[in-house]
Coordinates of C-alpha atoms in Angstrom, one line a residue:
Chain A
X1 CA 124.8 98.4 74.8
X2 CA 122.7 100.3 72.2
X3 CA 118.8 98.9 73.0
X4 CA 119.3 98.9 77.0
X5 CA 116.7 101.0 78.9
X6 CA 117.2 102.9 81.8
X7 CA 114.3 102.6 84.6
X8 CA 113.2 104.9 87.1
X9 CA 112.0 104.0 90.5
X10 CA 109.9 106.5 92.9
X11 CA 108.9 105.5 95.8
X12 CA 105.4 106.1 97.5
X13 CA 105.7 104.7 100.7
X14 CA 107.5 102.0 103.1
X15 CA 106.0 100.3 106.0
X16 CA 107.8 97.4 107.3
X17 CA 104.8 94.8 105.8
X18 CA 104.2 96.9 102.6
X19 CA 106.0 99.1 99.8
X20 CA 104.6 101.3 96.8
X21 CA 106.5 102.4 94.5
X22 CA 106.1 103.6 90.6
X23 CA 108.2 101.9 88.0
X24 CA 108.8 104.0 85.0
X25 CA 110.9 103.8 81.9
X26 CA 110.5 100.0 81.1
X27 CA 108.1 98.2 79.6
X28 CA 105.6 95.5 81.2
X29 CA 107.7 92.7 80.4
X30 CA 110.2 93.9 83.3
X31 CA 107.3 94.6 85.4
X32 CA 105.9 91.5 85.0
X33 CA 108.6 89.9 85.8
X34 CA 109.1 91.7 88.8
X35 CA 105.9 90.5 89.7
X36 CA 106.5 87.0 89.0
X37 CA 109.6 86.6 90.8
X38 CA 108.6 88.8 94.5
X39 CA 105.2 85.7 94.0
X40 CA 107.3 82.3 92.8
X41 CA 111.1 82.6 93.4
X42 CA 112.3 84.9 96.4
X43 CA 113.8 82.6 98.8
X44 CA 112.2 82.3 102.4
X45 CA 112.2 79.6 105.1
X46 CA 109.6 77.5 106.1
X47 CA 109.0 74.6 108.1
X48 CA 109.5 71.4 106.0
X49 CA 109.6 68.6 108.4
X50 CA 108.2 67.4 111.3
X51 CA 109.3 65.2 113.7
X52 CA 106.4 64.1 116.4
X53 CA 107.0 62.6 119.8
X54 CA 103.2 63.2 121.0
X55 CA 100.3 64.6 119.5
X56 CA 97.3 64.1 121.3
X57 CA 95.4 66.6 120.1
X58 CA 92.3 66.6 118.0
X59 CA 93.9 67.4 114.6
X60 CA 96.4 64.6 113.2
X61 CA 99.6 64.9 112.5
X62 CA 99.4 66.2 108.6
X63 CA 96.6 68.7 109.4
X64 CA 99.3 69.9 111.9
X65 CA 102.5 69.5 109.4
X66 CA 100.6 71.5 107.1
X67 CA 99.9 74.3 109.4
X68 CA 102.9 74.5 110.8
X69 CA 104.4 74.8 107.1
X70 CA 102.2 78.2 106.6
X71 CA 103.7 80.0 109.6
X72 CA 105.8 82.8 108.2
X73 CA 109.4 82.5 109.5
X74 CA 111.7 85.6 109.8
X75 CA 115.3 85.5 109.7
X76 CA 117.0 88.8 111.5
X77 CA 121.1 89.0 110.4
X78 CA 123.3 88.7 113.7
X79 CA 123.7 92.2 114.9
X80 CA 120.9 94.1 112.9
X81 CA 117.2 95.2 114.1
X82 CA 115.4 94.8 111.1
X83 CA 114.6 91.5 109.6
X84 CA 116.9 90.4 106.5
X85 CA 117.0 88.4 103.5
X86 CA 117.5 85.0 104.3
X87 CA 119.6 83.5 101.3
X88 CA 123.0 84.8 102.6
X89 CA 122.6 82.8 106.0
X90 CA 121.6 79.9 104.2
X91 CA 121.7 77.1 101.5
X92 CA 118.8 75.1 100.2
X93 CA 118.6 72.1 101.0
X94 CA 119.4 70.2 98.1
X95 CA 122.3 71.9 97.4
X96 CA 123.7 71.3 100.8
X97 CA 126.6 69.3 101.0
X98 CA 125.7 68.0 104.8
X99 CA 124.8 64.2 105.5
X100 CA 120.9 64.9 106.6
X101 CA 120.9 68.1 107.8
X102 CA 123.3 71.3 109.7
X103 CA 123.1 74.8 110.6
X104 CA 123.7 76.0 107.0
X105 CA 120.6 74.3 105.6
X106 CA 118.3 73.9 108.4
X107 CA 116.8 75.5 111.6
X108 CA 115.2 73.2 114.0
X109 CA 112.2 74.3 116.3
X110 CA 110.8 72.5 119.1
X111 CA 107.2 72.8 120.4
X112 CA 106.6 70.9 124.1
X113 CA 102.7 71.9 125.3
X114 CA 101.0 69.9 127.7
X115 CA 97.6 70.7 128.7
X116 CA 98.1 69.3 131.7
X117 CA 101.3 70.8 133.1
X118 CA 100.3 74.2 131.6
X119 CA 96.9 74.4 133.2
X120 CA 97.7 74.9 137.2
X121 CA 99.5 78.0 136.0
X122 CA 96.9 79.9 133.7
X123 CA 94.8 83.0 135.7
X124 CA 92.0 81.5 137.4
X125 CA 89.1 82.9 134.4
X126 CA 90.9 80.8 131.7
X127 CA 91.6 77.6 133.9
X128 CA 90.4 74.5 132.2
X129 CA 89.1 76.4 129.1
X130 CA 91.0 74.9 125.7
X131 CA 94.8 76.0 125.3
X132 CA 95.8 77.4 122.1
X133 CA 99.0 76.8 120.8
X134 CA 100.4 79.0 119.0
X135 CA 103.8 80.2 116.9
X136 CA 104.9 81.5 120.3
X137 CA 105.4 78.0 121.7
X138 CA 107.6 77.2 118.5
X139 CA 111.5 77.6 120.2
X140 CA 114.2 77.6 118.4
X141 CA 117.0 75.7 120.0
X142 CA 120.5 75.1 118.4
X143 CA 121.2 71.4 117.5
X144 CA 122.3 69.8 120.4
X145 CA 123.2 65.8 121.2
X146 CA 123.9 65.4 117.3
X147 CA 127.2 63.6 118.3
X148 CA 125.3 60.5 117.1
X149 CA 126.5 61.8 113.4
X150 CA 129.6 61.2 112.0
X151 CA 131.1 64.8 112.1
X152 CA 130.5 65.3 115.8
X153 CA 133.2 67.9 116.2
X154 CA 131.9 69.7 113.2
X155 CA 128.5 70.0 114.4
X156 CA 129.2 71.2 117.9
X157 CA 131.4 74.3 116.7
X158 CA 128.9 74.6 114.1
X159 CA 126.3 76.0 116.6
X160 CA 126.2 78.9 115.2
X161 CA 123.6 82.2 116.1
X162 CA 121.6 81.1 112.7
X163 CA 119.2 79.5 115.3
X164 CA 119.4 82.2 117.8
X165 CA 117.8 84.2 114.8
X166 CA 115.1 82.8 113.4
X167 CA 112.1 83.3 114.5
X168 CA 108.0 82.5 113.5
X169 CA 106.5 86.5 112.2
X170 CA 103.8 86.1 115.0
X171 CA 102.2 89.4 114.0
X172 CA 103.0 91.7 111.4
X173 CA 102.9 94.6 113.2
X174 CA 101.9 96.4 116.8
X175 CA 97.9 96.8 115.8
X176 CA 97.8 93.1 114.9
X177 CA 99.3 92.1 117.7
X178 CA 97.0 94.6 120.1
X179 CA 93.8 93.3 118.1
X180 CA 94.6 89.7 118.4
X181 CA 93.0 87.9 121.1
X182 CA 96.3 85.0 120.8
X183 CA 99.8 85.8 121.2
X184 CA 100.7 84.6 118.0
X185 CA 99.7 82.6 115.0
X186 CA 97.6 79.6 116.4
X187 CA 98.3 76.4 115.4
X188 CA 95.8 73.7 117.3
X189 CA 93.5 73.7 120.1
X190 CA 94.6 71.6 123.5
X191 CA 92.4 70.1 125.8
X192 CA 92.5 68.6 129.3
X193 CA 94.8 65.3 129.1
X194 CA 95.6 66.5 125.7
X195 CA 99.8 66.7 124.6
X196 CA 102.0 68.2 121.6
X197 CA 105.4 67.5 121.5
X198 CA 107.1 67.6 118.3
X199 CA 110.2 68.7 116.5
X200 CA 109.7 71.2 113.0
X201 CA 112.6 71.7 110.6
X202 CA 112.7 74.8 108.3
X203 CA 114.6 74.7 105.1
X204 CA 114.8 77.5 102.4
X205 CA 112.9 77.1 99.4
X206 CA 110.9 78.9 96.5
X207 CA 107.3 79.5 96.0
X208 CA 107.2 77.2 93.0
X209 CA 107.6 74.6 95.2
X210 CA 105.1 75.1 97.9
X211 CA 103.1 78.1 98.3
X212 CA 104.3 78.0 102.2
X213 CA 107.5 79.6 100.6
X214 CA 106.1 83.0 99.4
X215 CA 107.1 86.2 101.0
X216 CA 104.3 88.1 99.8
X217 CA 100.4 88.4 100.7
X218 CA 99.8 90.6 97.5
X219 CA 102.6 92.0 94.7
X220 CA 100.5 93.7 92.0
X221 CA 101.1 96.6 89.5
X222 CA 98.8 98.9 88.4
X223 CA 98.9 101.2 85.0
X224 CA 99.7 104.7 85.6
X225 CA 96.5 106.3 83.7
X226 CA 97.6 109.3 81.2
X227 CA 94.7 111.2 81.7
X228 CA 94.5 114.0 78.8
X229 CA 92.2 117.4 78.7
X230 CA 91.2 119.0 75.9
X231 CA 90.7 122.7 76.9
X232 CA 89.1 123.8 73.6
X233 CA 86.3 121.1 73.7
X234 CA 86.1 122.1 77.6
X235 CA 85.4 125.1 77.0
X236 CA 82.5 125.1 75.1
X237 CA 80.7 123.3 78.1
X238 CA 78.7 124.9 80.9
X239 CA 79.6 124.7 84.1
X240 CA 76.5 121.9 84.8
X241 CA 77.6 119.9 82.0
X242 CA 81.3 119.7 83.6
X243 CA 80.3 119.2 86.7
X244 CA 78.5 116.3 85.3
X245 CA 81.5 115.0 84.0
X246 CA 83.1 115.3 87.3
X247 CA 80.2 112.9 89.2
X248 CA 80.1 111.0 86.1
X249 CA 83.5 108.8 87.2
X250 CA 82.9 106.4 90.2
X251 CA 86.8 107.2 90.8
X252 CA 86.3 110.5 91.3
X253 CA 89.5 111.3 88.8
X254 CA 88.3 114.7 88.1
X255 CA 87.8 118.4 89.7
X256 CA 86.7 121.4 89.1
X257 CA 89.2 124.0 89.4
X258 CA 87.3 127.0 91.7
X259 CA 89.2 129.8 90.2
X260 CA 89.2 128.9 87.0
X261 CA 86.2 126.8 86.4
X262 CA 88.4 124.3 83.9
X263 CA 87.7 120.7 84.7
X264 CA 91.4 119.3 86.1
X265 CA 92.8 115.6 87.2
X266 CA 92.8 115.4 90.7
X267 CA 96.1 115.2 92.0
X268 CA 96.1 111.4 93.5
X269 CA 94.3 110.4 90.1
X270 CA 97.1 107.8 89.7
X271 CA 95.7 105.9 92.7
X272 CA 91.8 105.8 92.4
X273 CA 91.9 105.3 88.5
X274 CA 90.8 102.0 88.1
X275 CA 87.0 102.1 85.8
X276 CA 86.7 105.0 83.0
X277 CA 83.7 103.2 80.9
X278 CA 81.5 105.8 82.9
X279 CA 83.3 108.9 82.3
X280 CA 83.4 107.7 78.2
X281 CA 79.5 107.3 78.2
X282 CA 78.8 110.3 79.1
X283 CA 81.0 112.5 77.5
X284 CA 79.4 110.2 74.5
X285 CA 76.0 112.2 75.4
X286 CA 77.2 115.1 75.6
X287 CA 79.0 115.3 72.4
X288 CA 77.5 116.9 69.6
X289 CA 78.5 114.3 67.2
X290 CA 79.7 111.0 68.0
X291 CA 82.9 111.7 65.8
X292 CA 84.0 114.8 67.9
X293 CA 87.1 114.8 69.9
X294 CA 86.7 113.2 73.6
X295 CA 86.7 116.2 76.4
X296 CA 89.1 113.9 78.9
X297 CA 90.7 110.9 77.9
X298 CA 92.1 108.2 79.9
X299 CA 94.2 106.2 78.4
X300 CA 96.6 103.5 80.6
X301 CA 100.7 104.0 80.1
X302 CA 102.9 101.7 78.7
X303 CA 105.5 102.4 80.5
X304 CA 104.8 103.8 84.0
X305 CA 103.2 101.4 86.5
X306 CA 102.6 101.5 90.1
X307 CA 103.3 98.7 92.3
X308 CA 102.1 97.6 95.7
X309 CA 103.8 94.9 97.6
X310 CA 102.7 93.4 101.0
X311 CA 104.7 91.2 102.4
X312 CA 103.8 88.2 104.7
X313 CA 105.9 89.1 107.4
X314 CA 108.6 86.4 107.2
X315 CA 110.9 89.0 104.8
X316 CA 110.7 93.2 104.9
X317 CA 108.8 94.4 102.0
X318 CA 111.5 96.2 100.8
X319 CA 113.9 93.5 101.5
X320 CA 111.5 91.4 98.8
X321 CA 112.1 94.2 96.3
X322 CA 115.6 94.1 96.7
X323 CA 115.7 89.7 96.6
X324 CA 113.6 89.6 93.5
X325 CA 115.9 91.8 91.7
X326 CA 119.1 90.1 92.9
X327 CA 117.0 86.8 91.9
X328 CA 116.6 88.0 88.3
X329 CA 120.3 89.2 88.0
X330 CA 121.5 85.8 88.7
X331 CA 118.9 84.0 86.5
X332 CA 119.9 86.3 83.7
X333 CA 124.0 85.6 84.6
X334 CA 123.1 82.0 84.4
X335 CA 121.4 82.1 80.7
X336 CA 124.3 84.3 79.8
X337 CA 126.7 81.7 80.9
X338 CA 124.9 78.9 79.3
X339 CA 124.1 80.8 76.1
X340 CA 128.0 81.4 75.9
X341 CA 128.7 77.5 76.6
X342 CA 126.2 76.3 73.5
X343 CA 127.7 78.5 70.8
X344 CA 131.3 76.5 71.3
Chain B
X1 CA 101.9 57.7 92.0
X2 CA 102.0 59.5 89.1
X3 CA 102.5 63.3 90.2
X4 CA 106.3 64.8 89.3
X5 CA 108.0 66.8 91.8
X6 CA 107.0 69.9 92.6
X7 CA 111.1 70.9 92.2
X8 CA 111.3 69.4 88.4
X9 CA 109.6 72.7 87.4
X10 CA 112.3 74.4 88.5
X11 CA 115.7 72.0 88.9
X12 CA 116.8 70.8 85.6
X13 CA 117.0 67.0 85.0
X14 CA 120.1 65.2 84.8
X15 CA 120.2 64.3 81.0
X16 CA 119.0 67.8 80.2
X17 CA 120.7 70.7 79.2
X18 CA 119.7 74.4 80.3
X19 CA 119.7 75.5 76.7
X20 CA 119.6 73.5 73.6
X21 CA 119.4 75.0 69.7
X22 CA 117.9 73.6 66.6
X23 CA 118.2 76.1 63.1
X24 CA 115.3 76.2 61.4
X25 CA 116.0 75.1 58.0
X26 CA 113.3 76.0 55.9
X27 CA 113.8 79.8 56.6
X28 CA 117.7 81.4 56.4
X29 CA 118.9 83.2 59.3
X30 CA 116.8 81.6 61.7
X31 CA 116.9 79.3 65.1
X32 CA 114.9 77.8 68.1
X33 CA 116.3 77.9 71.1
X34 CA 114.4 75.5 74.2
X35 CA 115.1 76.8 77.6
X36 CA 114.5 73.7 79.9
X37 CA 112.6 74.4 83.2
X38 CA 111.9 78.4 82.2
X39 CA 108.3 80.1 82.1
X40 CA 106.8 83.3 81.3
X41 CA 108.9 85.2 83.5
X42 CA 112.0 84.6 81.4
X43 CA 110.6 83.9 78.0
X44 CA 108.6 87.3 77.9
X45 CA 111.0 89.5 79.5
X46 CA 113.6 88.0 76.5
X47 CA 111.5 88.2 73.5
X48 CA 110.9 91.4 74.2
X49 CA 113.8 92.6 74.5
X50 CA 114.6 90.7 71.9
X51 CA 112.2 92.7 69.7
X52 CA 114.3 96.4 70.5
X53 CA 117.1 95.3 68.2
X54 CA 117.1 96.3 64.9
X55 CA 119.0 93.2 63.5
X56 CA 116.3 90.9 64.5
X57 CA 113.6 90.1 62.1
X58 CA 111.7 87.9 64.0
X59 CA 110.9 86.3 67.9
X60 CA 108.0 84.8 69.3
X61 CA 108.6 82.7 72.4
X62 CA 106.4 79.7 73.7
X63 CA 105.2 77.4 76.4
X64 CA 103.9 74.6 74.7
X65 CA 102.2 72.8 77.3
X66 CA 101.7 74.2 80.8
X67 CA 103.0 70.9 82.3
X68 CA 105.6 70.4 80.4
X69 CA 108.2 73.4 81.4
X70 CA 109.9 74.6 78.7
X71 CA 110.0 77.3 76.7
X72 CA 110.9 77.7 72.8
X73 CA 112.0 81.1 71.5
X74 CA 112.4 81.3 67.8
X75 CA 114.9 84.2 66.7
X76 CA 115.0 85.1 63.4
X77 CA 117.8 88.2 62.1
X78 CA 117.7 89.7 59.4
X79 CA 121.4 89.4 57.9
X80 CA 123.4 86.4 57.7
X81 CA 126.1 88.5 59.6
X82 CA 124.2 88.1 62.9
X83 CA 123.2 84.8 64.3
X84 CA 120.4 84.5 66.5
X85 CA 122.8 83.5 69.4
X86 CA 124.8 86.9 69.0
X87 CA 121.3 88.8 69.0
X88 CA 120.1 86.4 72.6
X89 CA 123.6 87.6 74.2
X90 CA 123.0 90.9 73.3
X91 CA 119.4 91.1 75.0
X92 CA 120.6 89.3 78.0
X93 CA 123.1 91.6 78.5
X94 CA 120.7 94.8 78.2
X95 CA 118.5 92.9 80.2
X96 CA 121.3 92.3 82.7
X97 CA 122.7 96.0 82.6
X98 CA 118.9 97.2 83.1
X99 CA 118.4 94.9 86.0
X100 CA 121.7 96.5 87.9
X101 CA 120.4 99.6 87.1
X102 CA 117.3 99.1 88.5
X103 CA 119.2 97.7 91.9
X104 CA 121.0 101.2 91.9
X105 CA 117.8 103.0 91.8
X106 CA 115.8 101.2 94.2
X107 CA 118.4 101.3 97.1
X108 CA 119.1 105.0 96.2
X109 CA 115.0 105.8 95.8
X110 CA 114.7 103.8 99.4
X111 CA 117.3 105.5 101.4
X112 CA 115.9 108.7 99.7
X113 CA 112.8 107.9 101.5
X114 CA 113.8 106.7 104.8
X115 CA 115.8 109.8 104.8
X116 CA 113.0 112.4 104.2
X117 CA 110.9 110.5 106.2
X118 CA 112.9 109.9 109.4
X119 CA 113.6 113.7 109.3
X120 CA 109.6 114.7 109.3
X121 CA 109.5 112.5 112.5
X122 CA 112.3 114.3 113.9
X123 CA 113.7 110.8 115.5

């Protein structure tokens, strides 16, 4: 179709937790929207309800509820290393067509710690200090003893590896976890006598809902700056006065070349651009007369952006990337649809 | 006692319809549509697109109150030829079309990546 655009992506750098990449070719709208869709609508799980048989402890039950909730959970596809996107394994709730709740729309986690019975076993130095509980203690255990339901049958052949592969993101990566004085994310604090015992259910849901739901710690964009040299003015400054210029920008976005002596962008200007008000003023004092052409000028692109996502932990990074766009495809399919239905 | 759902930003209400159409009639060529439970995130991405096409005059899209979610986007075009709901199909599609591109790219620009990058490692 005649107005479509046709965007580039370049990639600066994967880790697992966190992915930059420049968008090009497209116009902030689409970026935007990328942006609003990896914060409020990628699909993730999250603990939604909890059952308690004991809590003892010193926070009450919401205070726990709620913590619980903010625990990043990871679901890894059966068979595959990496951690996956969790909305092929799974059906939100509400759309569910189960009684209360089944494999397909739920995974149910069990946390049993009692101060007590955990105590005779901890290394002499830590005996009868307070326990920490922590994401590590939260098991996941397929549904068992649901034969009080009325599809009994269903449910047992239903116990499917969806359990088996969700898991809380206790770290999100190797230094975390070597810093972290806990062996996960910790939840509450046990003392002697003190008991937790209770029963968490994660469904799948948006960010819009709760923010318990979002993948990502951070998913901004940035401006790619177009940063412009005008040799001729350049060159009737000294070397001083261009060398000023270089200092004069906190982001350090220009160099002097050796060889030549010209004043050049530095090669990573993309990334420390961020404040150019300096670099204007005093090119401002330098000028002859206010109306002469600037020496550099920055100027931010209306088309070329540079993104940064980190992700939580409960979803790869890239995996986000990939969810949100899927996400906008089929939010776009759906308008189509309905646009199509209201001109009959 | 009084809050709404968090979900009824999001999951449209049983008497409502996802989008609903009113012509303008003081102006020729010209209509409103209301997306029910839409934002920004759709509303700008559309009118801009929207905006690329030569046979449309005029959109402007807009969330009238932040808790109320809808969003009206008024398309105006500038021959009686094409109506406003021909011009919204057409953006969607682009939009759509842009949006698989944009899948393409990312998976290829990603296995690009792990590709040279796995190779510097020599794993």
């Amino acid at each position: 179709m005649p107005q479509q655009r046709f965007p580039k992506v370049e990639i600066l750098s994967i880790a697992p937790h966190a992915i930059s990449f420049v968008l090009s070719e497209t116009d902030t709208s689409m970026a935007n929207t990328l942006r609003r869709i990896m914060i409020a609508e990628v699909p993730t799980l999250a603990v939604d309800l909890v059952e308690y048989s004991e809590n003892s402890s010193v926070l009450n039950d919401e205070y726990v509820a709620h913590r619980l909730g903010l625990i990043p959970i990871r679901y890894t596809p059966e068979g595959s290393m990496k951690g996956g996107d969790c909305h092929q394994a799974f059906l939100p709730h509400r759309e569910c067509v189960c009684f209360d709740r089944c494999p397909r729309c739920c995974v149910e986690f069990e946390l049993d710690v009692n101060f007590d019975k955990v105590n005779p076993t901890r290394p002499d130095q830590e005996r009868d200090l307070p326990l920490t509980v922590t994401s590590r203690d939260l098991v996941c255990r397929p549904p068992m003893d649901v034969g009080m339901s009325l599809n009994a049958t269903y449910t047992r052949q239903m116990q499917i590896s969806n359990n088996i592969l969700v898991a809380p993101a206790h770290f999100l990566n190797e230094e975390e976890q070597d810093e972290s004085h806990d062996e996960g994310i910790s939840i509450v604090k046990l003392g002697p006598g003190q008991h937790m015992k209770l029963k968490a259910i994660a469904r799948m849901g948006i960010s819009k809902e709760h923010a318990k739901w979002c993948p990502v710690a951070v998913a901004t964009y940035r401006f790619w700056p177009v940063i412009t040299i005008n040799e001729e003015a350049c060159n009737m400054l000294t070397l001083e006065q261009k060398q000023e210029l270089v200092e004069a920008c906190p982001d350090r976005i220009l160099e002097l070349d050796e060889i030549t002596g010209n004043l050049v962008a530095v090669e990573n200007a993309f990334e420390m651009a961020t404040f150019t008000e300096d670099l204007k003023v005093a090119q401002d004092a330098m000028k002859k007369r206010p109306e002469d052409d600037d020496f550099v000028h920055v100027v931010q692109s209306t088309d070329r952006f540079v993104f940064s996502v980190e992700s939580t932990g409960a979803m790869d990074a890239e995996d986000i990337l990939l969810s949100s766009l899927r996400v906008l495809k089929d939010r776009l399919n759906y308008l189509a649809a309905e646009v199509e239905k209201m001109k009959d | 006692m009084n809050t709404p759902e968090r979900s009824s930003a999001f999951i449209l209400d049983d008497d409502e319809e996802k989008i609903e159409y009113a012509a303008d009639t003081k102006v020729s060529n010209a209509g409103t549509f209301t997306f029910n439970k839409e934002d920004h995130t759709v509303g700008n991405l559309l009118r801009m697109q929207l905006l690329r096409d030569p046979a449309v005059k005029f959109a402007g899209y807009m969330h009238p109150h932040p808790l109320v979610h809808k969003i009206h986007l008024k398309i105006q075009t500038s021959t009686s030829q094409v109506a406003p709901a021909e011009t919204l199909s057409a953006a969607i599609e682009d939009l759509s079309n842009e949006t698989d591109h944009l899948i393409t790219q990312v998976t290829d620009a990603i296995d690009k990546w792990k590709k040279e990058n796995t190779d510097m490692m020599g794993m």
